[in-house]
Amino acid sequence: MTAPQHFCLTTPIYYVNDVPHIGHAYTTLACDVLARYLRGRGAEVFFLTGTDEHGQKVEKAAQAKGETPLELADRVVKRFQSLWEKLNIDYTDFIRTSQERHKHAVQEIFRTIQARGDIYLGEYEDWYCTPCETFWTETQLMDGNCPDCGRPTEKLKEASYFFRMSKYQEQLLAHIEANPDFIQPKSRRNEILSFVREGLRDLSISRTSFSWGIPVPGDEKHVIYVWFDALTNYISALGYPGDDNGNFEKFWPCDVHVIGKDILRFHTVYWPTFLMAAGIPLPKKVFAHGWWTVEGQKMSKSLANVVEPNMLIDKYGVDAIRYFLLREVPFGLDGDFSHAALVHRINSDLANDLGNLVSRSTAMLNKYFGGTLPASGKDTDLETILQGRFTSTIVQVDAQMADLAFNKALQSIWELVGAANKYIDETSPWALAKDPARVERLATVMYTLIESVRLIGILVTPFMPDTGTKIAALLGQEQPGALAWGGLSSGTVITKAEPLFPRIETE
Ligand code: MSP
C-alpha cells in the first residue's frame, strides 16, 4: 500500500451491558495493529473506539442494580478502557454516546435528514412484551412468545419517526456495485447485495417506550433509535458537522469500519443510507470479521465459557495473545479459541522460531565479536538470496496489510524468521569461528543475521509492540529504523537477549 497521508479507522462501539470478552478484544486489536502499521509507514492515523451506552437494555440493567444508566455506563466503560490499556491499544479517541459532543452530532444529522424530507412521523406496530417493555419483530418471537422471558406478547402500536430508507435502495445498490471493495470480504458483499435487492423498507428510528437515549429534536417524548444514535459515533467523534480542529474535514470519509459479521447490515445498509440522506460521503470500506467460538462452542454467559482477556494476558503475556488472535484465523472467517492451540503457537512460533533466532543471533555476536557489530564483508549467493527475500516480503506484507489479511502477513513474516534460522544452519557460524582465516566471512554472516533480526523486529512491532521494542533495544536502536535492508551500522553495540518467550510446559 502506498502509505496514505491520512487514515481513519474505527471499531464498533461496545455495549456497556456486557463486560469485555475476547470477541471485543479481537476487533479492537485488529484495528490497533493496522493503525500501528500505518503510523510506522508515516501516515497520520485517526483510530476511533468507544462505547454504545443508550437503550432499553442498559436502562433495565441499571434499574436492576439500583443505579442510573449513566452510573452503570461509567462503571463498565472503565472495564473497557483498562482492558485496552492492558492490551496495549493505542487509540486516538474514545467516544461515549452519553457525551454531549455525540448528542449534538446525532441531533444535527437527524435534523438535517428531517429538513431534507426523509424523516416523517408514523406509527410503529410490532409484538410487544409488557414485562420486558420490548418490541419484537415477528421473526424474533419464539412460538409467538417473547424470546427473552418466554411470556406472551401482544401486537401494539406506538408513534414513531421513520426514515425513508426505501427511497435509497437503488442508490445504495449502485454504490455497492460500483465499489467492489466497499463491503469485504466478498461473501459478505454478496449477502448484502441480495438483501438490498429484495427491497428496503422504511425504518422506525424513534421510540417512546423508554427514555435512556437522545431526544428527537423538537419532540422530546421520543428518543432516537439506538442504531441511529450509535452509528453516528463515527462522525460525532470527528467533530461533525465540523469544528475547529478540522478532523471531520481531514479524516472523513473514514477509510475502514472494522466490525463483526453480526452487525454488517447496520453498517452497510442503514448507515450508508442515513449518510446519503444527510448528504455526507460514505465510508470507503466496511470489513466484517468472523466470530470466535471457544473449544468448539458458542461463547455464552449461560455456558460460562466466556474467555476473559485480562486473565489470558496475565497468564500468557500480552504479545502472545495479540499474536495468537491474529495468526490463528484468517480475518473474515470464524475461528475457534482453544488453550491447546494457543500454547502450541506460543511454543512453536514464538519461543522456538522467533525467540531462538533472536537469542542465538545476539549470543553469537557477543561470543564472536564481543557484542560490537562488525562491518559486513563480501556477500555470497546465500546473503543475496536472503536479502532478496526480505525485500520482496516487505512489499508482500504491505499488500497483505492493505487487505487486512493479518494472518497472511504474519505467515509471510514467519517465513523470514524461518529463512533466517535456516541461514544460521547453512552458514554454521560456530565452524567459521574456529578458523581465524575466516573472520571476514564470519563478520558477513553475523551482520546479515543481526540485520535480519532488526527487520523482523520492525515487521512484528505492530502485532507485538513490546517485543518490537525489546528487539530494537537489544540492537541499540532508539528510533524505528528504515524498513529496508542495510540499516544497521557497524560498530553498533548489541546486547545478548534473554529469552523473549519462555516455553509453556504442558502436561
Ligand atoms: N453496540 C453495537 C455496535 C455499534 S457500532 C455503531 C454492538 N456491540 S457489541 O458489544 O455487542 O459487539 C461489538 C463487536 O464485538 C461486534 O463487532 C461483534 O461482532 C463483536 N463480537 C462479539 N462477540 C464476538 C465473538 N464471539 N467473536 C468475534 N467477535 C464478536 O454490537
Coordinates of C-alpha atoms in Angstrom, one line a residue, residues 348-359 414 417 421 456-457 460 464 467 471 500-501:
S348 CA 6.5 -23.2 18.3
D349 CA 6.2 -19.8 16.6
L350 CA 7.2 -17.5 19.4
A351 CA 9.6 -19.4 21.8
N352 CA 11.1 -21.7 19.2
D353 CA 11.1 -19.8 15.9
L354 CA 11.3 -16.1 16.8
G355 CA 12.8 -16.4 20.3
N356 CA 15.6 -18.7 19.3
L357 CA 16.5 -16.6 16.3
V358 CA 16.9 -13.6 18.5
S359 CA 18.8 -15.3 21.3
W414 CA 7.4 -16.1 9.8
V417 CA 12.1 -16.0 10.5
N421 CA 17.1 -19.6 11.1
I456 CA 11.9 -8.8 11.6
G457 CA 11.7 -6.7 14.8
V460 CA 6.5 -7.7 14.2
M464 CA 3.7 -7.3 19.2
T467 CA 8.6 -7.5 21.6
I471 CA 14.3 -6.3 19.9
L500 CA 11.7 -13.4 24.7
F501 CA 9.1 -16.0 25.1

